[in-house]
Coordinates of N, CA and C in Angstrom, one line a residue:
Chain A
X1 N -4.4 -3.0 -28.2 CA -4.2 -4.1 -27.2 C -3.4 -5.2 -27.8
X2 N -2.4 -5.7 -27.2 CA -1.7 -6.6 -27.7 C -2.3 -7.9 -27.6
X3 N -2.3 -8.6 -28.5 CA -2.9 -9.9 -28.1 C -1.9 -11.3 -28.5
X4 N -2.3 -12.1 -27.0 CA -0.7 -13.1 -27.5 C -1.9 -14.7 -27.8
X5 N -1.2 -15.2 -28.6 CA -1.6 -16.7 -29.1 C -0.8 -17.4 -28.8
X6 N -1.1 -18.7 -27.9 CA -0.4 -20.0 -27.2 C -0.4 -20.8 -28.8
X7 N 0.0 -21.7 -28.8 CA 0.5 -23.2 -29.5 C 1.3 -23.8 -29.3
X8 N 0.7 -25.0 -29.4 CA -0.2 -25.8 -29.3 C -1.6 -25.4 -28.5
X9 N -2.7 -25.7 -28.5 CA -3.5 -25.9 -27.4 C -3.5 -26.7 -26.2
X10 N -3.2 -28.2 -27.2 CA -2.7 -29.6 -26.2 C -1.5 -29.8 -26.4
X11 N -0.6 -30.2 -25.4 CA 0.3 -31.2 -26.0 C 0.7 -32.6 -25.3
X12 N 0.8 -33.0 -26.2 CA 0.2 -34.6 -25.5 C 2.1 -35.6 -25.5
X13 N 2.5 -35.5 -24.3 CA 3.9 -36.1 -24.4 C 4.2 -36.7 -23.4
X14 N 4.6 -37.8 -22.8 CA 5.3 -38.7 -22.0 C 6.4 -38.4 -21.3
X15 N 6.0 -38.8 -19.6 CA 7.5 -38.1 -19.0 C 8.9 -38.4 -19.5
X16 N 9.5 -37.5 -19.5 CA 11.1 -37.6 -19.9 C 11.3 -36.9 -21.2
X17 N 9.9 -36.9 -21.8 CA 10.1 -35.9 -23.1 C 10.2 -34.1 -23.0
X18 N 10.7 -33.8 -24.0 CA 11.0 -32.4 -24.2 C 9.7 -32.3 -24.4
X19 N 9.7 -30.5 -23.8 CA 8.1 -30.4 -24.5 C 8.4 -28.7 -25.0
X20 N 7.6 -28.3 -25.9 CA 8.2 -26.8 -26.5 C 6.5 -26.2 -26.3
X21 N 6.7 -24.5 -26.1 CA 5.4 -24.1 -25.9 C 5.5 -22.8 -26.8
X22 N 4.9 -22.5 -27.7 CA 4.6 -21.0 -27.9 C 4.1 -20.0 -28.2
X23 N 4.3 -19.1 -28.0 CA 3.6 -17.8 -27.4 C 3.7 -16.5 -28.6
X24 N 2.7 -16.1 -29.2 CA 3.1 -15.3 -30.0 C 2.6 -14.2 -30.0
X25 N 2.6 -12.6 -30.0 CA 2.6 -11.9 -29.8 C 1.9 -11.1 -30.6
X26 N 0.5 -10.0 -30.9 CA 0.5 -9.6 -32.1 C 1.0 -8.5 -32.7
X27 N 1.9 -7.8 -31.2 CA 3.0 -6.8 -32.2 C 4.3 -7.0 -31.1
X28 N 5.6 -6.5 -31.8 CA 6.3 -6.5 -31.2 C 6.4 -5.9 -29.7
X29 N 6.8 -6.8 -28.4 CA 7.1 -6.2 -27.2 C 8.1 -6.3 -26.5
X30 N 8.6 -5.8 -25.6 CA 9.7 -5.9 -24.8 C 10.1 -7.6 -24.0
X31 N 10.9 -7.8 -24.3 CA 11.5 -9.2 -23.8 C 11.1 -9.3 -22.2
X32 N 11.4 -7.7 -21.5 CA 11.5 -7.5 -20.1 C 9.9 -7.7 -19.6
X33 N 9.3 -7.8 -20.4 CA 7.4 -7.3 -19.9 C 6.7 -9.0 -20.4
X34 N 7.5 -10.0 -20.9 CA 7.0 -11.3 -21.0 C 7.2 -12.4 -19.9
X35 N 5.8 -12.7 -19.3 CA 6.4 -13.8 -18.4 C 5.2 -15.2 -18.9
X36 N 5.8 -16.4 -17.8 CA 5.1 -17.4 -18.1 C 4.4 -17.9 -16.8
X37 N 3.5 -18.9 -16.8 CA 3.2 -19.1 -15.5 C 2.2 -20.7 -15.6
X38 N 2.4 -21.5 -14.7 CA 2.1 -22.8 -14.6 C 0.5 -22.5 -13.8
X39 N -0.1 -23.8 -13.9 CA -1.5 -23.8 -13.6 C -2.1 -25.3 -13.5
X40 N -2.4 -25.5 -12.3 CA -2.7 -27.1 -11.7 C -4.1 -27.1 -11.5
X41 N -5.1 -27.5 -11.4 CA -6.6 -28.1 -11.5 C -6.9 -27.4 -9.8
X42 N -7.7 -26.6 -9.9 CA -8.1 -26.3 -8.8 C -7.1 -25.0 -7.8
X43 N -6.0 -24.6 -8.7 CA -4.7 -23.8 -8.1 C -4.7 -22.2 -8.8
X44 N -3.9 -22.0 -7.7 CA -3.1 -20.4 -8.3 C -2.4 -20.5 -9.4
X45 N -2.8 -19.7 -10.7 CA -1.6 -20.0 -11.1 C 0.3 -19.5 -10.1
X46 N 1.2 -19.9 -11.1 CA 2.8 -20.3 -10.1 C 3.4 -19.6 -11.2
X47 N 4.2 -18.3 -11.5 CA 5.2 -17.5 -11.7 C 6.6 -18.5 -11.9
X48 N 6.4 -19.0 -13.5 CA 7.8 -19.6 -13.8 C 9.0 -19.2 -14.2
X49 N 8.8 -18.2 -15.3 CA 9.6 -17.4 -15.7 C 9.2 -15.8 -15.8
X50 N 9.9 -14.9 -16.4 CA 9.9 -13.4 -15.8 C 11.1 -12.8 -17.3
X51 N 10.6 -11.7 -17.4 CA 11.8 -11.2 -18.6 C 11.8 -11.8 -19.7
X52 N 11.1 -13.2 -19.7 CA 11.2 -13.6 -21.1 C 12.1 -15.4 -21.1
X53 N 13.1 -15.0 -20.1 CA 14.4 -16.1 -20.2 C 14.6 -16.1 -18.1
X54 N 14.4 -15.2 -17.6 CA 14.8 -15.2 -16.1 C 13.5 -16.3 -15.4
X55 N 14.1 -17.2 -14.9 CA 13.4 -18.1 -14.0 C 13.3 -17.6 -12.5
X56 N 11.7 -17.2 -12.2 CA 11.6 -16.8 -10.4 C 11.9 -18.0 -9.6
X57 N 11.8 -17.8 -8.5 CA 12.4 -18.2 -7.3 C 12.2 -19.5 -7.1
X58 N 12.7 -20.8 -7.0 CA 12.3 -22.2 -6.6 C 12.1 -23.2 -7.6
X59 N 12.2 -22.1 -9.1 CA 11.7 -23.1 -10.2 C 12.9 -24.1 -10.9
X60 N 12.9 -25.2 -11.0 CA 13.4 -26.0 -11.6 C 14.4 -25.7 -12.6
X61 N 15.5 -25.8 -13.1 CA 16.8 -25.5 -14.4 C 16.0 -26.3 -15.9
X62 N 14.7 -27.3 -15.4 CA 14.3 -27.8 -16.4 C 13.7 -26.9 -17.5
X63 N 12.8 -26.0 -16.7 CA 11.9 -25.0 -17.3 C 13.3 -23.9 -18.0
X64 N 12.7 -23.5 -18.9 CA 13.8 -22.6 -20.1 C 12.6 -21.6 -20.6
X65 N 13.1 -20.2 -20.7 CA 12.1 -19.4 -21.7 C 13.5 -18.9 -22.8
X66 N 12.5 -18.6 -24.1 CA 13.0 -17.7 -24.8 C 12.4 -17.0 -26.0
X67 N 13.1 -16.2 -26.8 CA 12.7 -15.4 -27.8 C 12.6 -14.0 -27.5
X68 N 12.0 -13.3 -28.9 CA 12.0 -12.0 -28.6 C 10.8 -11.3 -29.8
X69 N 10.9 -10.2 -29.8 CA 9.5 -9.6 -30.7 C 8.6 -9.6 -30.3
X70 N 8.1 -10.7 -31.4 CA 6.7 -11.5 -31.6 C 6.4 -12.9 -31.1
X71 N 7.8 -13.6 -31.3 CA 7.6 -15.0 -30.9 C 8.6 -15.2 -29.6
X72 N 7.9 -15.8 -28.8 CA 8.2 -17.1 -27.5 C 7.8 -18.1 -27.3
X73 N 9.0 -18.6 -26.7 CA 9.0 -20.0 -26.3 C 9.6 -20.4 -24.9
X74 N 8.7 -21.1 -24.4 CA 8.7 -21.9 -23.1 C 9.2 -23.4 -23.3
X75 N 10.3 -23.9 -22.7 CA 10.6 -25.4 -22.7 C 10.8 -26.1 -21.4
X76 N 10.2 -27.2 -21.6 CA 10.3 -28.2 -20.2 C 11.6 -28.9 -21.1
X77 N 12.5 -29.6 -20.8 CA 13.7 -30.1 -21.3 C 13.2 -31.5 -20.9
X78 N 13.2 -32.0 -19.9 CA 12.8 -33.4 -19.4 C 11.3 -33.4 -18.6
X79 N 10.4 -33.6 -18.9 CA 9.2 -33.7 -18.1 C 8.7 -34.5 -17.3
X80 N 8.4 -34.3 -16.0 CA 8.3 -34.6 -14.4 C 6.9 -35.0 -14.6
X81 N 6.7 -36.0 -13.3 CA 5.6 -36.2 -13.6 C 4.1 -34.8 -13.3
X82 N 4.5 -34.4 -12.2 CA 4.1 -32.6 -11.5 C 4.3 -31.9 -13.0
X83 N 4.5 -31.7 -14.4 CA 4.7 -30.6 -15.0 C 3.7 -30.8 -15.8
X84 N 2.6 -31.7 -15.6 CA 1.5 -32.2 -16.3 C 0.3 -30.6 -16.1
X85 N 0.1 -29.6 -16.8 CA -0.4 -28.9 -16.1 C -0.9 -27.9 -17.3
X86 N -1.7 -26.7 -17.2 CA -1.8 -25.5 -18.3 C -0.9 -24.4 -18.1
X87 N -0.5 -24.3 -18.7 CA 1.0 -23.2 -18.9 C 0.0 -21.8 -19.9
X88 N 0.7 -20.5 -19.1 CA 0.2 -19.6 -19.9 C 1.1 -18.3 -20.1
X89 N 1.0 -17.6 -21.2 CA 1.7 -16.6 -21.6 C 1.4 -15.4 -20.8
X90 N 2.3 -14.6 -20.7 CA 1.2 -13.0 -20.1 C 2.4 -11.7 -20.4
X91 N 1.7 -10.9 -20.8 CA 2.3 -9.5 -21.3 C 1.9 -8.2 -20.2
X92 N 2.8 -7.7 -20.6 CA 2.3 -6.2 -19.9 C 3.0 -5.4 -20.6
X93 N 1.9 -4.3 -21.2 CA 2.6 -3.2 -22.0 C 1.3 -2.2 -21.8
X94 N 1.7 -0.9 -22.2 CA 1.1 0.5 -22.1 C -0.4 0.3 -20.8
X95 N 0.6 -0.1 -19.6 CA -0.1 0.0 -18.6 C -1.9 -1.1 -18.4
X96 N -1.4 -2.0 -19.4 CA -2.4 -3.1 -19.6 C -1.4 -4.5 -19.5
X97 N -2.6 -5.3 -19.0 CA -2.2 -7.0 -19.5 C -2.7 -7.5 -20.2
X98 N -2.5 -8.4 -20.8 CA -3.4 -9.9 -21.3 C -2.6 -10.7 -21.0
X99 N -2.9 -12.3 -21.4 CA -2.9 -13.5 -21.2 C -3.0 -14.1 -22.8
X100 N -2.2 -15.1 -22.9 CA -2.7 -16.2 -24.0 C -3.5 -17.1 -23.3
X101 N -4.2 -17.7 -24.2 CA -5.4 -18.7 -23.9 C -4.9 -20.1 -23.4
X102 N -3.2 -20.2 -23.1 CA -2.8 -21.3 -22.3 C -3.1 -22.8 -23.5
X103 N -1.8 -23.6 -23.1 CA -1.5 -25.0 -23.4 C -1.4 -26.0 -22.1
X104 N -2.1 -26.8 -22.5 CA -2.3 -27.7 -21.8 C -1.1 -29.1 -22.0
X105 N -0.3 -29.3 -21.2 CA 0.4 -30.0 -21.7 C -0.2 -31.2 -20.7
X106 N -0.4 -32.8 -21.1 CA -1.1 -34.0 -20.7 C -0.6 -35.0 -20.7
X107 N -0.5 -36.4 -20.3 CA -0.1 -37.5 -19.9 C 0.0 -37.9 -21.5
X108 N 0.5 -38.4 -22.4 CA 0.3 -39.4 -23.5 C -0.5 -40.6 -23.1
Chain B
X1 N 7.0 -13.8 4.4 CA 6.6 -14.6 3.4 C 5.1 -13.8 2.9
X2 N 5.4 -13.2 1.7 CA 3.8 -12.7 1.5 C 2.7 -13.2 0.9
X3 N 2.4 -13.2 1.7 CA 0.9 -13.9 1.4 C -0.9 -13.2 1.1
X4 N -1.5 -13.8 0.4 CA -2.6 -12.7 -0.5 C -3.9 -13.5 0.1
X5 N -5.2 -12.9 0.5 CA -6.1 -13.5 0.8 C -7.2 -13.2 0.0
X6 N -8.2 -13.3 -0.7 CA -9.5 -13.1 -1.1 C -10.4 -13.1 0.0
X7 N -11.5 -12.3 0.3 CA -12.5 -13.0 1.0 C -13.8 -11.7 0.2
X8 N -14.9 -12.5 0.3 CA -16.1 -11.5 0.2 C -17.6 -13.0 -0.3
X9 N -18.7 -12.4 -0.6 CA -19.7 -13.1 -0.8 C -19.3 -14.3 -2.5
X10 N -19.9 -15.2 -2.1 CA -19.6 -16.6 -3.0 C -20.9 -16.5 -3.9
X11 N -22.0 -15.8 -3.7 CA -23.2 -16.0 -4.6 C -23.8 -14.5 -4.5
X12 N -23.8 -13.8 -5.9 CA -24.2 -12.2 -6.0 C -25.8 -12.6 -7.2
X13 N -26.0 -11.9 -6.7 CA -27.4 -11.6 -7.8 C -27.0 -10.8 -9.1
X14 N -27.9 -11.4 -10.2 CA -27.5 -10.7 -11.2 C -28.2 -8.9 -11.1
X15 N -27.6 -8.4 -11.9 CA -27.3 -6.8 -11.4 C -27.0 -6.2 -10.7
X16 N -26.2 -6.8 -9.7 CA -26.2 -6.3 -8.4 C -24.6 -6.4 -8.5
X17 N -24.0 -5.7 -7.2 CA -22.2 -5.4 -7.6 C -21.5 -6.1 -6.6
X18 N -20.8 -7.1 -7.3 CA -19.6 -8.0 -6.9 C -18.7 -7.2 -6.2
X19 N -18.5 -7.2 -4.7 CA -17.3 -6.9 -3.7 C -16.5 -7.6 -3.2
X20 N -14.9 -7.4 -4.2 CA -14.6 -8.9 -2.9 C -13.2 -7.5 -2.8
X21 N -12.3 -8.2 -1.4 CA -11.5 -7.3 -0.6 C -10.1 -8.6 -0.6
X22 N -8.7 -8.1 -0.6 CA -7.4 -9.1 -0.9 C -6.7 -8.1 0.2
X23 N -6.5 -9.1 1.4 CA -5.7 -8.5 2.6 C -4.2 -9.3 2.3
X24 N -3.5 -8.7 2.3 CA -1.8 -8.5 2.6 C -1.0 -9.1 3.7
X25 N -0.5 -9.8 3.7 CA 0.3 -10.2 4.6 C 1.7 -10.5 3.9
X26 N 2.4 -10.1 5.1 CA 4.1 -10.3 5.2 C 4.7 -9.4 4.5
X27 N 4.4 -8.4 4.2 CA 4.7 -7.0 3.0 C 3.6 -6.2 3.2
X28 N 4.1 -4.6 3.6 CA 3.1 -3.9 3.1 C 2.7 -2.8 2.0
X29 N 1.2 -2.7 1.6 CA 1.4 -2.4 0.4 C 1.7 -1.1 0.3
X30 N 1.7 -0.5 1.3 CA 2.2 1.4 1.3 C 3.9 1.2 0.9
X31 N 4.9 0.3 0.7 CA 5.7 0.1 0.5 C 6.5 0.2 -0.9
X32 N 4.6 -0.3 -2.0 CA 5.5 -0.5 -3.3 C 4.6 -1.5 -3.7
X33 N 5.1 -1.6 -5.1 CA 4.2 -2.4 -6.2 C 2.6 -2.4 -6.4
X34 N 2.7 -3.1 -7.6 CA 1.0 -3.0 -7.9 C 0.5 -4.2 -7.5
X35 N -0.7 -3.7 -7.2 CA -1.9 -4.8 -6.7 C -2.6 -5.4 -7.5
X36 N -3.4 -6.3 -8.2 CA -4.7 -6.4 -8.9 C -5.3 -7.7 -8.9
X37 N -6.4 -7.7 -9.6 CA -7.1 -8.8 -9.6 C -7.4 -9.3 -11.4
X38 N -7.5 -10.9 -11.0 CA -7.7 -11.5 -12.3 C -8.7 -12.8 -12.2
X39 N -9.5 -12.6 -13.1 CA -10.4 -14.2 -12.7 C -10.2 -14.7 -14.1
X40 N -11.1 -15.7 -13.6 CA -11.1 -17.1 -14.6 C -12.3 -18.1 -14.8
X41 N -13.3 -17.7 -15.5 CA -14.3 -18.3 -15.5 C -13.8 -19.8 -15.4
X42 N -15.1 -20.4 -15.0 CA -14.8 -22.2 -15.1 C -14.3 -23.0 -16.0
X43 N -13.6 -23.1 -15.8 CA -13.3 -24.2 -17.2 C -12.3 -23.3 -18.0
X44 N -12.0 -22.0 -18.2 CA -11.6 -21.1 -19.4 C -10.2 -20.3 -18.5
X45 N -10.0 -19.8 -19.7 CA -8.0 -18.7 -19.4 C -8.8 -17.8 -18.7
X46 N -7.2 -17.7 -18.1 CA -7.0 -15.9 -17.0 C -7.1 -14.7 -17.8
X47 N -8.1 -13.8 -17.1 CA -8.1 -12.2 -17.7 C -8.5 -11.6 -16.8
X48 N -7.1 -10.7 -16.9 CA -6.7 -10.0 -16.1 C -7.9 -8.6 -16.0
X49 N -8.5 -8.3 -14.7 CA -9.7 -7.2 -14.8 C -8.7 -6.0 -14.3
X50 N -7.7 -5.4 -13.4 CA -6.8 -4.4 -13.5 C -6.2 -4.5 -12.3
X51 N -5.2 -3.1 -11.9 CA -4.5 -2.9 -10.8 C -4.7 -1.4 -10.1
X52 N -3.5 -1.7 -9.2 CA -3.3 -0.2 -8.5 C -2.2 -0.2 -7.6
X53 N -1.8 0.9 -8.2 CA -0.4 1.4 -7.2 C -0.5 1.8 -5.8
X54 N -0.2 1.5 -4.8 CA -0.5 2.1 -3.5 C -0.9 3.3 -3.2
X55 N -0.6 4.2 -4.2 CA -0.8 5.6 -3.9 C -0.9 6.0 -5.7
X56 N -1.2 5.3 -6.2 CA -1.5 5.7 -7.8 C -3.0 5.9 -8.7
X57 N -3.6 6.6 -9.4 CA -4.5 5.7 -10.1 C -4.5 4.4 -10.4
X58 N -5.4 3.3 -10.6 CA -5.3 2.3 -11.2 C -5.8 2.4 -12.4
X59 N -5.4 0.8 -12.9 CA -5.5 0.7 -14.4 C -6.2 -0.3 -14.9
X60 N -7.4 -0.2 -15.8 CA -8.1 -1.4 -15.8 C -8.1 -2.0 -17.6
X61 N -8.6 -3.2 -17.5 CA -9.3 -3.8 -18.9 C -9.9 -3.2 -19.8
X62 N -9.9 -2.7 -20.6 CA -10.7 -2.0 -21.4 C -12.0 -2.4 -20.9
X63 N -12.2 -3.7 -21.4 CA -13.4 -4.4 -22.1 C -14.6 -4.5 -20.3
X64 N -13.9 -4.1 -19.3 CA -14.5 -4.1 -18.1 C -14.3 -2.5 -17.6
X65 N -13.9 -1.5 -17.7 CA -13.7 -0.5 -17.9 C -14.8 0.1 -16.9
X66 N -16.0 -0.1 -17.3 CA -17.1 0.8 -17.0 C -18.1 0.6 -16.0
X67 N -17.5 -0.9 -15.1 CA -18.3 -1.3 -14.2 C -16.8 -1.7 -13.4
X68 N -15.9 -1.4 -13.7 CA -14.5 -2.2 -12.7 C -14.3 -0.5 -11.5
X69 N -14.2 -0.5 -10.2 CA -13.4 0.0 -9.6 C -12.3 -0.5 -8.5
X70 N -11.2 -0.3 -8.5 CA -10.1 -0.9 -7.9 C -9.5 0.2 -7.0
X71 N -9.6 -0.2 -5.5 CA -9.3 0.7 -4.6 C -8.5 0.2 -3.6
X72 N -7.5 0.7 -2.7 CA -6.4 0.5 -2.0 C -6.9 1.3 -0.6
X73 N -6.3 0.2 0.6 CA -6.9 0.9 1.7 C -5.4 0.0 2.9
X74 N -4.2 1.6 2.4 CA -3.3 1.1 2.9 C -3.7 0.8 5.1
X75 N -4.1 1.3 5.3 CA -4.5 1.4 6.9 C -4.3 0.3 7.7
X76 N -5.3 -0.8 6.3 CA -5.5 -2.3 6.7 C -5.1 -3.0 5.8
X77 N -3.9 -2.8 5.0 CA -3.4 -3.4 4.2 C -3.7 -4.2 3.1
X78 N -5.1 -3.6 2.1 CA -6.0 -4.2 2.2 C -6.0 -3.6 0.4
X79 N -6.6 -4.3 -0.4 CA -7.3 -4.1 -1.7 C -8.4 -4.5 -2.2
X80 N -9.5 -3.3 -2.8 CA -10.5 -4.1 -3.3 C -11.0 -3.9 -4.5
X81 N -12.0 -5.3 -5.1 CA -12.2 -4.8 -6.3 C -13.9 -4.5 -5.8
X82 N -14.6 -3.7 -6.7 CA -16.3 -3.6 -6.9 C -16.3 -3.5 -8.4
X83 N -17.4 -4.5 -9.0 CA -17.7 -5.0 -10.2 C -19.2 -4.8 -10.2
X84 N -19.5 -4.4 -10.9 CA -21.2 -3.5 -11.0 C -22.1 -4.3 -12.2
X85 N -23.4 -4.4 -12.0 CA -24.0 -5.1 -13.1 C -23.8 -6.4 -13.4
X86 N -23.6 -6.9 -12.8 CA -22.8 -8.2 -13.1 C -23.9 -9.4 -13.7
X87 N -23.6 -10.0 -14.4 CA -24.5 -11.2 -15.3 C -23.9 -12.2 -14.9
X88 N -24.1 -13.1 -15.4 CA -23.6 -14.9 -15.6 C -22.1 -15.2 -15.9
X89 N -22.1 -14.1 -17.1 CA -20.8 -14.1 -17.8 C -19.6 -14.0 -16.6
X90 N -19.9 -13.4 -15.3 CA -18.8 -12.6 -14.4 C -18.4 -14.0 -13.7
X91 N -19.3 -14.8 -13.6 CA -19.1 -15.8 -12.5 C -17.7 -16.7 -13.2
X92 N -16.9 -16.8 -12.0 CA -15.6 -17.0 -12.3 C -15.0 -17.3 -10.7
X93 N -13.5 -17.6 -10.8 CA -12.7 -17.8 -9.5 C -11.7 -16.4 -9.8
X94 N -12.1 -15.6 -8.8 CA -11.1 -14.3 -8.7 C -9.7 -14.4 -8.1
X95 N -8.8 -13.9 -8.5 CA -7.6 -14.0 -7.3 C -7.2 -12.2 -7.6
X96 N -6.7 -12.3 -6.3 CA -6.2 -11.1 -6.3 C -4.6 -11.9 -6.4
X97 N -3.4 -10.2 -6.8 CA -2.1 -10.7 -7.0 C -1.4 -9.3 -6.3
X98 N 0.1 -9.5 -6.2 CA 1.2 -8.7 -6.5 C 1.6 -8.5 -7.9
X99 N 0.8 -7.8 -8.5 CA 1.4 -7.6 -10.1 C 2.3 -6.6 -9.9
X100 N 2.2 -6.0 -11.2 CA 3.5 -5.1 -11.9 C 3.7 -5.4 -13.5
X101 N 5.0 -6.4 -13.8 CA 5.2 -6.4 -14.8 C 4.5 -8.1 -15.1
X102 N 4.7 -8.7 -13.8 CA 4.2 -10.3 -13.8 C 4.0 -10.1 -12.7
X103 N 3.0 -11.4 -11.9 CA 2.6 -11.8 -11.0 C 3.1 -12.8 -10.1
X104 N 3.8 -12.1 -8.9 CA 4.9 -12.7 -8.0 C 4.1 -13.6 -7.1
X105 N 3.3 -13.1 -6.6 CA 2.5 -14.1 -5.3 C 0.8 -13.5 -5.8
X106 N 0.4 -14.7 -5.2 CA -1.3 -14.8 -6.0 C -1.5 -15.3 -4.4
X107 N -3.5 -14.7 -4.2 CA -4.0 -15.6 -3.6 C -4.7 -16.7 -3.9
X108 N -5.2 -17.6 -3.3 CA -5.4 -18.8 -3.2 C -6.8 -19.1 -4.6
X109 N -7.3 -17.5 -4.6 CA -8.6 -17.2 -5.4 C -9.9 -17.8 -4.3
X110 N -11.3 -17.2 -4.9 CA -12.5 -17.3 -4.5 C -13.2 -17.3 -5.6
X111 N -14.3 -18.2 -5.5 CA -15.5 -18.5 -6.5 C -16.5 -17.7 -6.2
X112 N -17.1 -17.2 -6.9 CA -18.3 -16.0 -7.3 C -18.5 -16.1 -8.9
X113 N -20.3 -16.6 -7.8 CA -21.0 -17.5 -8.6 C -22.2 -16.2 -8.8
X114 N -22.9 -15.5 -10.1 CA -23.8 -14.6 -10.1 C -25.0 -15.6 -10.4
X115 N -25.7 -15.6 -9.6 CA -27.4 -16.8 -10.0 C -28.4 -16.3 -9.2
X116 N -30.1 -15.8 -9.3 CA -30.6 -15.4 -8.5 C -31.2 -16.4 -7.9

């Protein structure tokens, strides 16, 4: 079973700042089978990105994914005040998922 | 616009088996894609408990394996999970989804609480 690790746990940054997220992987997987997904206090998580780098439907040009292997990364470029939220990694390989244990990104 | 619903009992007795059912709207599932469910204890990360292809075996979590069944009831457009034995540990907010490779549309989730 693959298992992915978030870092940071927190990240603590002020709107307008870049914020970097990432997701690491414990064996190599397909770029196509990594996605990311946002998470608000009391909500569904929200399908940000897809493939690794492909942004779904409605999401903002701020949000960015990337990488490949072992390591990803998720970036907010400019932070809104709405992107205050837990962000989480998720895989799918050999007909399984997991999840990273999610970053919390927070007000400074 | 597809949309996912949860519904079933909010408080189960320990030992006893968690049923909850995710009806489909605006798509149907005899059509395509996988279905599944994921909770999230209080306070803690998503783990994913498994899926199912409309007309496929499903596929579950290892580590829930032996009390998970995931069943599809295209008629009424309908998916459910049954979770057996359940302890304290299970109580969590479930959502069902449109998985596959990621999870396109989620519903809203339901809390199921195990306490006698």
């Amino acid at each position: 079973e693959i298992v992915l690790t978030q870092s940071p746990g927190t990240l603590s940054l002020s709107p307008g700042e870049r914020a970097t997220l990432s997701c690491r992987a414990s064996q190599s997987l397909s770029s196509s089978y990594l996605g990311w997904y946002q998470q608000k206090p009391g909500r569904a998580p929200r399908l940000l990105i897809y493939g690794a780098s492909s942004r779904a439907t409605g999401i903002p040009d701020r949000f960015s994914g990337s990488g490949s292997g072992t390591d990803f990364t998720l970036t907010i470029s400019r932070l809104e005040p709405e992107d205050f939220a837990v962000y989480y990694c998720q895989q799918f390989g050999s007909s399984k998922w997991t999840f990273g244990q999610g970053t919390k990104v927070e007000i400074k | 616009q597809v949309q996912l619903q949860e519904s079933g009992p909010g408080l189960v007795k320990p030992s006893e088996t968690l049923s909850l059912t995710c009806t489909v709207s605006g798509f149907s599932i005899s059509s395509g894609y996988y279905w599944g469910w994921i909770r999230q204890p209080p306070g803690k990360g998503l783990e994913w408990i498994g899926s199912i292809y409309h007309s496929g075996s499903p596929y579950y979590n290892s580590s829930l394996k032996s009390r998970v069944t995931i069943s599809v009831d295209t008629s009424k457009n309908q998916f459910s999970l049954r979770l057996s034995s359940v302890t304290a540990a299970d109580t969590a907010v479930y959502y069902c989804a449109r998985t596959g490779v990621v999870a396109t549309y989620w519903g809203q989730g339901t809390l199921v609480t195990v306490s006698s």
